[in-house]
PDB file of C-alpha atoms in Angstrom:
ATOM      1  CA  MET A 208      58.938 -14.054 -37.249  1.00 46.00           C
ATOM      2  CA  ALA A 209      58.444 -14.981 -33.505  1.00 44.00           C
ATOM      3  CA  SER A 210      57.312 -11.441 -32.785  1.00 46.00           C
ATOM      4  CA  VAL A 211      55.082 -11.539 -35.612  1.00 43.00           C
ATOM      5  CA  ASP A 212      53.668 -15.141 -34.835  1.00 50.00           C
ATOM      6  CA  SER A 213      53.244 -13.305 -30.812  1.00 49.00           C
ATOM      7  CA  THR A 214      51.835 -10.264 -31.728  1.00 48.00           C
ATOM      8  CA  GLY A 215      49.340 -12.391 -34.032  1.00 50.00           C
ATOM      9  CA  SER A 216      48.241 -14.983 -31.168  1.00 51.00           C
ATOM     10  CA  SER A 217      48.002 -12.150 -28.630  1.00 50.00           C
ATOM     11  CA  VAL A 218      45.328 -10.346 -30.948  1.00 41.00           C
ATOM     12  CA  SER A 219      43.452 -13.427 -31.739  1.00 51.00           C
ATOM     13  CA  SER A 220      43.147 -14.220 -27.508  1.00 51.00           C
ATOM     14  CA  ARG A 221      41.953 -10.366 -27.632  1.00 50.00           C
ATOM     15  CA  LEU A 222      39.826 -10.658 -29.768  1.00 41.00           C
ATOM     16  CA  ARG A 223      38.375 -14.155 -28.558  1.00 55.00           C
ATOM     17  CA  SER A 224      38.133 -12.728 -24.808  1.00 52.00           C
ATOM     18  CA  GLY A 225      36.129  -9.629 -26.304  1.00 54.00           C
ATOM     19  CA  ASP A 226      34.225 -12.471 -27.925  1.00 58.00           C
ATOM     20  CA  LEU A 227      33.397 -14.468 -24.966  1.00 50.00           C
ATOM     21  CA  LEU A 228      32.639 -10.782 -22.993  1.00 45.00           C
ATOM     22  CA  HIS A 229      29.662 -10.066 -25.344  1.00 55.00           C
ATOM     23  CA  ALA A 230      28.795 -13.646 -25.625  1.00 52.00           C
ATOM     24  CA  GLY A 231      28.316 -13.149 -21.602  1.00 51.00           C
ATOM     25  CA  LEU A 232      26.478 -10.469 -21.553  1.00 46.00           C
ATOM     26  CA  ALA A 233      23.924 -10.893 -24.350  1.00 48.00           C
ATOM     27  CA  VAL A 234      23.101 -14.515 -22.282  1.00 43.00           C
ATOM     28  CA  ALA A 235      22.867 -12.213 -18.706  1.00 43.00           C
ATOM     29  CA  LEU A 236      20.895  -9.390 -20.465  1.00 42.00           C
ATOM     30  CA  LEU A 237      18.607 -13.137 -21.991  1.00 46.00           C
ATOM     31  CA  LEU A 238      18.146 -14.117 -18.541  1.00 48.00           C
ATOM     32  CA  GLY A 239      17.757 -10.876 -17.128  1.00 46.00           C
ATOM     33  CA  VAL A 240      14.557 -10.428 -19.332  1.00 42.00           C
ATOM     34  CA  TRP A 241      13.850 -14.288 -18.875  1.00 44.00           C
ATOM     35  CA  ASN A 242      13.365 -13.781 -15.048  1.00 48.00           C
ATOM     36  CA  VAL A 243      11.633 -10.397 -15.700  1.00 51.00           C
ATOM     37  CA  GLY A 244       9.081 -12.100 -17.208  1.00 61.00           C
ATOM     38  CA  GLY A 245       8.921 -15.373 -15.816  1.00 88.00           C
ATOM     39  CA  LEU A 246       5.502 -16.947 -14.299  1.00 94.00           C
ATOM     40  CA  GLU A 247       4.862 -16.065 -10.866  1.00 96.00           C
ATOM     41  CA  VAL A 248       2.271 -16.519  -8.264  1.00 96.00           C
ATOM     42  CA  SER A 249       1.564 -14.985  -5.218  1.00 95.00           C
ATOM     43  CA  THR A 250      -0.572 -15.010  -2.533  1.00 93.00           C
ATOM     44  CA  ASP A 251      -2.139 -11.777  -0.036  1.00 83.00           C
ATOM     45  CA  LYS A 252       0.502  -9.183   1.203  1.00 87.00           C
ATOM     46  CA  VAL A 253      -0.118 -10.882   4.451  1.00 89.00           C
ATOM     47  CA  PRO A 254       1.023 -14.507   4.031  1.00 93.00           C
ATOM     48  CA  SER A 255      -1.134 -15.753   6.729  1.00 94.00           C
ATOM     49  CA  ILE A 256      -4.866 -15.683   8.152  1.00 95.00           C
ATOM     50  CA  GLU A 257      -5.790 -16.090  11.813  1.00 95.00           C
ATOM     51  CA  ALA A 258      -9.556 -17.578  11.793  1.00 96.00           C
ATOM     52  CA  MET A 259     -11.708 -18.867  14.085  1.00 96.00           C
ATOM     53  CA  ASN A 260     -12.976 -22.540  14.192  1.00 96.00           C
ATOM     54  CA  GLY A 261     -15.757 -23.496  12.281  1.00 96.00           C
ATOM     55  CA  SER A 262     -15.864 -20.545  10.183  1.00 96.00           C
ATOM     56  CA  THR A 263     -14.999 -20.609   6.071  1.00 97.00           C
ATOM     57  CA  VAL A 264     -11.627 -18.967   4.666  1.00 97.00           C
ATOM     58  CA  LEU A 265     -10.264 -17.471   1.582  1.00 97.00           C
ATOM     59  CA  LEU A 266      -6.869 -19.081   0.302  1.00 97.00           C
ATOM     60  CA  PRO A 267      -5.832 -16.645  -2.006  1.00 97.00           C
ATOM     61  CA  CYS A 268      -3.512 -17.028  -5.006  1.00 98.00           C
ATOM     62  CA  THR A 269      -3.169 -15.265  -8.273  1.00 97.00           C
ATOM     63  CA  TYR A 270      -0.860 -15.816 -11.247  1.00 97.00           C
ATOM     64  CA  SER A 271       1.036 -13.295 -13.317  1.00 95.00           C
ATOM     65  CA  SER A 272       3.009 -13.846 -16.918  1.00 94.00           C
ATOM     66  CA  CYS A 273       4.561 -11.064 -19.418  1.00 91.00           C
ATOM     67  CA  ILE A 274       4.366 -13.293 -22.141  1.00 93.00           C
ATOM     68  CA  GLY A 275       1.588 -15.264 -21.179  1.00 93.00           C
ATOM     69  CA  ILE A 276       0.373 -18.479 -20.936  1.00 95.00           C
ATOM     70  CA  LYS A 277      -1.052 -21.767 -22.426  1.00 95.00           C
ATOM     71  CA  ASN A 278      -2.231 -24.568 -20.743  1.00 97.00           C
ATOM     72  CA  LEU A 279      -1.302 -23.764 -17.530  1.00 98.00           C
ATOM     73  CA  TYR A 280      -1.028 -26.021 -15.244  1.00 98.00           C
ATOM     74  CA  PHE A 281      -1.848 -25.319 -11.613  1.00 98.00           C
ATOM     75  CA  ASN A 282      -2.699 -26.782  -7.789  1.00 98.00           C
ATOM     76  CA  TRP A 283      -3.010 -26.546  -3.998  1.00 98.00           C
ATOM     77  CA  HIS A 284      -1.818 -28.578  -1.335  1.00 98.00           C
ATOM     78  CA  TYR A 285      -1.708 -28.732   2.614  1.00 98.00           C
ATOM     79  CA  ASN A 286       1.416 -29.509   3.893  1.00 97.00           C
ATOM     80  CA  ASP A 287       0.316 -32.573   6.999  1.00 95.00           C
ATOM     81  CA  ASN A 288       3.294 -32.416   9.005  1.00 93.00           C
ATOM     82  CA  GLY A 289       5.537 -33.103   5.622  1.00 93.00           C
ATOM     83  CA  THR A 290       2.734 -34.666   4.009  1.00 96.00           C
ATOM     84  CA  MET A 291       1.666 -32.898   0.996  1.00 97.00           C
ATOM     85  CA  ILE A 292      -1.743 -33.744   0.538  1.00 97.00           C
ATOM     86  CA  LYS A 293      -3.542 -32.524  -2.507  1.00 98.00           C
ATOM     87  CA  LEU A 294      -6.738 -30.361  -2.233  1.00 98.00           C
ATOM     88  CA  CYS A 295      -7.274 -29.680  -6.135  1.00 98.00           C
ATOM     89  CA  GLU A 296      -6.001 -29.006  -9.483  1.00 98.00           C
ATOM     90  CA  ALA A 297      -6.379 -27.994 -12.902  1.00 98.00           C
ATOM     91  CA  VAL A 298      -5.527 -26.915 -16.279  1.00 98.00           C
ATOM     92  CA  ILE A 299      -6.082 -23.217 -18.153  1.00 98.00           C
ATOM     93  CA  PRO A 300      -5.904 -23.875 -21.620  1.00 97.00           C
ATOM     94  CA  ILE A 301      -5.509 -19.823 -22.547  1.00 95.00           C
ATOM     95  CA  GLU A 302      -6.253 -16.778 -21.236  1.00 93.00           C
ATOM     96  CA  GLY A 303      -9.594 -15.755 -20.196  1.00 92.00           C
ATOM     97  CA  VAL A 304     -11.087 -19.419 -20.419  1.00 96.00           C
ATOM     98  CA  GLU A 305     -12.208 -20.896 -17.623  1.00 97.00           C
ATOM     99  CA  PRO A 306     -10.542 -24.435 -16.102  1.00 96.00           C
ATOM    100  CA  LYS A 307     -12.364 -27.462 -15.343  1.00 97.00           C
ATOM    101  CA  VAL A 308     -11.257 -28.172 -11.333  1.00 98.00           C
ATOM    102  CA  SER A 309     -10.814 -31.358 -10.108  1.00 98.00           C
ATOM    103  CA  VAL A 310     -11.230 -30.984  -6.543  1.00 98.00           C
ATOM    104  CA  TYR A 311     -10.006 -33.647  -4.033  1.00 98.00           C
ATOM    105  CA  HIS A 312     -11.489 -32.678  -0.997  1.00 97.00           C
ATOM    106  CA  GLU A 313     -15.087 -31.875   0.343  1.00 96.00           C
ATOM    107  CA  ARG A 314     -14.625 -28.937   2.030  1.00 97.00           C
ATOM    108  CA  VAL A 315     -12.362 -27.293  -0.449  1.00 98.00           C
ATOM    109  CA  GLU A 316     -14.316 -24.896  -3.684  1.00 98.00           C
ATOM    110  CA  PHE A 317     -12.468 -23.212  -6.421  1.00 98.00           C
ATOM    111  CA  VAL A 318     -13.336 -19.274  -6.748  1.00 97.00           C
ATOM    112  CA  GLY A 319     -10.733 -18.454  -8.554  1.00 97.00           C
ATOM    113  CA  THR A 320     -11.355 -16.943 -12.356  1.00 96.00           C
ATOM    114  CA  SER A 321      -8.916 -16.919 -15.689  1.00 95.00           C
ATOM    115  CA  LYS A 322     -10.515 -13.305 -16.465  1.00 94.00           C
ATOM    116  CA  LYS A 323      -8.513 -11.810 -13.804  1.00 95.00           C
ATOM    117  CA  ASN A 324      -5.480 -14.828 -12.628  1.00 96.00           C
ATOM    118  CA  ASN A 325      -7.454 -15.639  -9.959  1.00 97.00           C
ATOM    119  CA  ILE A 326      -6.775 -19.473  -8.851  1.00 98.00           C
ATOM    120  CA  SER A 327      -8.150 -18.917  -5.692  1.00 98.00           C
ATOM    121  CA  ILE A 328      -9.852 -21.430  -2.767  1.00 98.00           C
ATOM    122  CA  LEU A 329     -12.308 -21.816  -0.006  1.00 98.00           C
ATOM    123  CA  LEU A 330     -12.004 -23.746   2.720  1.00 98.00           C
ATOM    124  CA  TRP A 331     -15.304 -24.443   4.573  1.00 98.00           C
ATOM    125  CA  ASN A 332     -15.532 -25.195   8.858  1.00 97.00           C
ATOM    126  CA  ILE A 333     -12.186 -25.095   9.373  1.00 97.00           C
ATOM    127  CA  THR A 334     -11.067 -26.598  12.442  1.00 96.00           C
ATOM    128  CA  PHE A 335      -8.283 -27.562  14.469  1.00 96.00           C
ATOM    129  CA  GLU A 336      -6.677 -30.198  12.050  1.00 96.00           C
ATOM    130  CA  ASP A 337      -6.387 -27.321   9.283  1.00 97.00           C
ATOM    131  CA  GLU A 338      -4.115 -25.462  10.634  1.00 97.00           C
ATOM    132  CA  GLY A 339      -1.034 -25.268   8.515  1.00 97.00           C
ATOM    133  CA  GLN A 340       0.582 -24.356   5.427  1.00 98.00           C
ATOM    134  CA  TYR A 341      -1.123 -24.274   2.244  1.00 98.00           C
ATOM    135  CA  ILE A 342       0.815 -23.635  -0.990  1.00 98.00           C
ATOM    136  CA  CYS A 343      -0.324 -22.507  -4.172  1.00 98.00           C
ATOM    137  CA  PHE A 344       1.424 -23.881  -7.236  1.00 98.00           C
ATOM    138  CA  ALA A 345       1.659 -23.137 -10.984  1.00 98.00           C
ATOM    139  CA  ARG A 346       3.538 -24.303 -13.912  1.00 98.00           C
ATOM    140  CA  ASN A 347       3.813 -22.864 -17.793  1.00 98.00           C
ATOM    141  CA  PRO A 348       4.963 -24.683 -20.680  1.00 97.00           C
ATOM    142  CA  LYS A 349       4.889 -21.417 -22.840  1.00 95.00           C
ATOM    143  CA  GLU A 350       8.000 -20.601 -20.667  1.00 95.00           C
ATOM    144  CA  LYS A 351       9.739 -23.710 -20.710  1.00 94.00           C
ATOM    145  CA  ASN A 352       7.658 -25.380 -17.968  1.00 96.00           C
ATOM    146  CA  ARG A 353       8.749 -22.545 -15.706  1.00 96.00           C
ATOM    147  CA  ASN A 354       6.892 -23.043 -11.991  1.00 97.00           C
ATOM    148  CA  HIS A 355       6.413 -21.196  -9.403  1.00 97.00           C
ATOM    149  CA  SER A 356       4.499 -21.782  -6.191  1.00 97.00           C
ATOM    150  CA  ALA A 357       3.428 -19.595  -2.916  1.00 97.00           C
ATOM    151  CA  ILE A 358       2.667 -20.352   0.727  1.00 97.00           C
ATOM    152  CA  TYR A 359      -0.487 -19.484   2.691  1.00 97.00           C
ATOM    153  CA  THR A 360      -0.364 -20.097   6.656  1.00 97.00           C
ATOM    154  CA  LEU A 361      -3.348 -20.743   8.149  1.00 97.00           C
ATOM    155  CA  ILE A 362      -3.739 -20.304  11.973  1.00 96.00           C
ATOM    156  CA  VAL A 363      -7.308 -21.887  13.991  1.00 97.00           C
ATOM    157  CA  VAL A 364      -8.495 -19.967  17.360  1.00 95.00           C
ATOM    158  CA  ASP A 365     -10.720 -20.735  18.990  1.00 91.00           C
ATOM    159  CA  GLN A 366     -11.843 -16.759  19.901  1.00 79.00           C
ATOM    160  CA  MET A 367     -11.028 -13.654  17.942  1.00 63.00           C
ATOM    161  CA  LYS A 368      -8.106 -11.885  19.572  1.00 61.00           C
ATOM    162  CA  GLU A 369      -9.590  -8.339  20.835  1.00 59.00           C
ATOM    163  CA  VAL A 370      -7.715  -5.347  19.228  1.00 58.00           C
ATOM    164  CA  ASP A 371      -6.208  -3.145  22.134  1.00 59.00           C
ATOM    165  CA  ASN A 372      -6.724   0.213  21.241  1.00 67.00           C
ATOM    166  CA  THR A 373      -5.815   1.994  24.471  1.00 73.00           C
ATOM    167  CA  LEU A 374      -2.776   3.351  22.942  1.00 72.00           C
ATOM    168  CA  THR A 375      -4.493   4.442  19.444  1.00 73.00           C
ATOM    169  CA  THR A 376      -7.343   6.092  22.044  1.00 75.00           C
ATOM    170  CA  ILE A 377      -4.517   7.853  23.980  1.00 82.00           C
ATOM    171  CA  ILE A 378      -2.622   9.262  20.441  1.00 86.00           C
ATOM    172  CA  VAL A 379      -6.237  10.784  19.526  1.00 83.00           C
ATOM    173  CA  SER A 380      -7.543  12.499  22.572  1.00 81.00           C
ATOM    174  CA  VAL A 381      -4.172  14.087  22.854  1.00 85.00           C
ATOM    175  CA  LEU A 382      -4.339  15.026  19.314  1.00 83.00           C
ATOM    176  CA  GLY A 383      -7.549  16.427  20.129  1.00 84.00           C
ATOM    177  CA  GLY A 384      -6.827  18.050  22.925  1.00 84.00           C
ATOM    178  CA  VAL A 385      -3.539  20.095  21.144  1.00 86.00           C
ATOM    179  CA  ILE A 386      -6.122  21.392  18.360  1.00 91.00           C
ATOM    180  CA  GLY A 387      -8.321  22.190  20.349  1.00 85.00           C
ATOM    181  CA  LEU A 388      -5.831  24.164  22.629  1.00 84.00           C
ATOM    182  CA  VAL A 389      -4.374  26.003  19.505  1.00 88.00           C
ATOM    183  CA  ILE A 390      -8.239  27.030  18.075  1.00 92.00           C
ATOM    184  CA  ILE A 391      -8.906  28.687  21.847  1.00 91.00           C
ATOM    185  CA  ILE A 392      -5.346  29.937  21.794  1.00 90.00           C
ATOM    186  CA  MET A 393      -6.301  31.529  18.214  1.00 85.00           C
ATOM    187  CA  VAL A 394      -9.607  32.603  19.203  1.00 88.00           C
ATOM    188  CA  ILE A 395      -7.959  34.691  22.161  1.00 90.00           C
ATOM    189  CA  LYS A 396      -5.763  36.330  19.980  1.00 82.00           C
ATOM    190  CA  ALA A 397      -8.797  37.653  17.327  1.00 85.00           C
ATOM    191  CA  LEU A 398     -10.722  38.674  20.402  1.00 83.00           C
ATOM    192  CA  VAL A 399      -7.800  40.920  22.062  1.00 84.00           C
ATOM    193  CA  VAL A 400      -6.496  41.773  18.708  1.00 83.00           C
ATOM    194  CA  HIS A 401     -10.073  43.184  17.804  1.00 77.00           C
ATOM    195  CA  PHE A 402     -10.656  44.935  21.174  1.00 76.00           C
ATOM    196  CA  LEU A 403      -6.778  46.328  20.910  1.00 78.00           C
ATOM    197  CA  LEU A 404      -7.918  48.284  17.376  1.00 77.00           C
ATOM    198  CA  LYS A 405     -11.374  48.834  19.150  1.00 71.00           C
ATOM    199  CA  ASP A 406      -9.399  51.111  21.082  1.00 68.00           C
ATOM    200  CA  ASP A 407      -6.959  52.724  19.042  1.00 68.00           C
ATOM    201  CA  GLU A 408     -10.089  54.149  17.235  1.00 68.00           C
ATOM    202  CA  LYS A 409     -11.668  55.415  20.289  1.00 64.00           C
ATOM    203  CA  ASN A 410      -8.568  56.717  20.801  1.00 64.00           C
ATOM    204  CA  LYS A 411      -7.689  58.636  17.083  1.00 63.00           C
ATOM    205  CA  GLU A 412     -11.536  60.024  17.542  1.00 62.00           C
ATOM    206  CA  CYS A 413     -11.028  61.333  20.455  1.00 60.00           C
ATOM    207  CA  LEU A 414      -7.616  63.107  19.625  1.00 59.00           C
ATOM    208  CA  VAL A 415     -10.010  64.564  16.788  1.00 58.00           C
ATOM    209  CA  SER A 416     -12.491  65.885  18.652  1.00 61.00           C
ATOM    210  CA  SER A 417      -9.902  67.491  20.723  1.00 59.00           C
ATOM    211  CA  SER A 418      -7.684  69.061  18.178  1.00 59.00           C
ATOM    212  CA  GLY A 419     -10.941  70.408  16.620  1.00 55.00           C
ATOM    213  CA  ASN A 420     -12.277  71.796  20.023  1.00 53.00           C
ATOM    214  CA  ASP A 421      -8.495  73.412  20.752  1.00 54.00           C
ATOM    215  CA  ASN A 422      -8.698  74.952  17.061  1.00 52.00           C
ATOM    216  CA  THR A 423     -11.686  76.602  17.973  1.00 54.00           C
ATOM    217  CA  GLU A 424     -11.392  78.364  20.761  1.00 52.00           C
ATOM    218  CA  ASN A 425      -8.120  79.094  19.698  1.00 53.00           C
ATOM    219  CA  GLY A 426     -10.197  80.996  16.855  1.00 53.00           C
ATOM    220  CA  LEU A 427     -12.752  82.468  18.965  1.00 47.00           C
ATOM    221  CA  SER A 428     -10.419  84.008  21.291  1.00 53.00           C
ATOM    222  CA  GLY A 429      -8.287  85.390  18.198  1.00 52.00           C
ATOM    223  CA  ALA A 430     -11.469  87.030  17.351  1.00 48.00           C
ATOM    224  CA  LYS A 431     -12.159  89.091  20.647  1.00 49.00           C
ATOM    225  CA  ALA A 432      -8.978  90.401  20.445  1.00 48.00           C
ATOM    226  CA  ASP A 433      -9.259  92.035  17.183  1.00 52.00           C
ATOM    227  CA  ASN A 434     -12.561  93.148  18.216  1.00 50.00           C
ATOM    228  CA  LYS A 435     -11.155  94.819  21.524  1.00 51.00           C
ATOM    229  CA  GLY A 436      -8.038  96.524  19.798  1.00 52.00           C
ATOM    230  CA  THR A 437     -10.118  97.748  16.472  1.00 52.00           C
ATOM    231  CA  PRO A 438     -10.559 102.050  17.537  1.00 52.00           C
ATOM    232  CA  LYS A 439     -13.746 103.434  17.632  1.00 48.00           C
ATOM    233  CA  ALA A 440     -14.451 106.205  14.421  1.00 43.00           C
TER     234      ALA A 440
END
């Protein structure tokens, strides 16, 4: 009986471990799907911009969600040496409905549209004090209040740096020279082949004419010999 009990307990433990494994896999799959389809916000491909003092800059931000949005909340903050200053905020009720944006900065303008999942802002007449990090934040209640944020860095300069195109100019010049040299070589090769073909044709014509003349002379000499060898009647 003891052996039967031990066998039964081992079988039941295996079944439990199998159930736990299946449950773990199911949870992992669900989490994976949730993460793939979760809310994401992103700034430009380049997470920073260099702009001149006194100009107007676009601070880009877009959001995406595979399962859609409902009452999506978003805001923009400026990181002022650790102090977060709110620039604007709004709620997008559903997809395609434009939000009523509350703006808290006199030089900030909301230029986004929910039709393109765009929540970008403009910053007018920037100064050196505006330099720093700008945070775009969004939260989607439809995904159990999942939230995400992205940072965009503004660098303010007195004048724009001139781009040094020396290396590009050198590369283009070298490539142009190589291409020109190849073209010249091809033209010379074509001319040489053309003249060689002409010489071959002339040589063939000379050979044909000379062989014709030889045959004519041989025919005439043979006729003369026949005339001399014929006896008089």
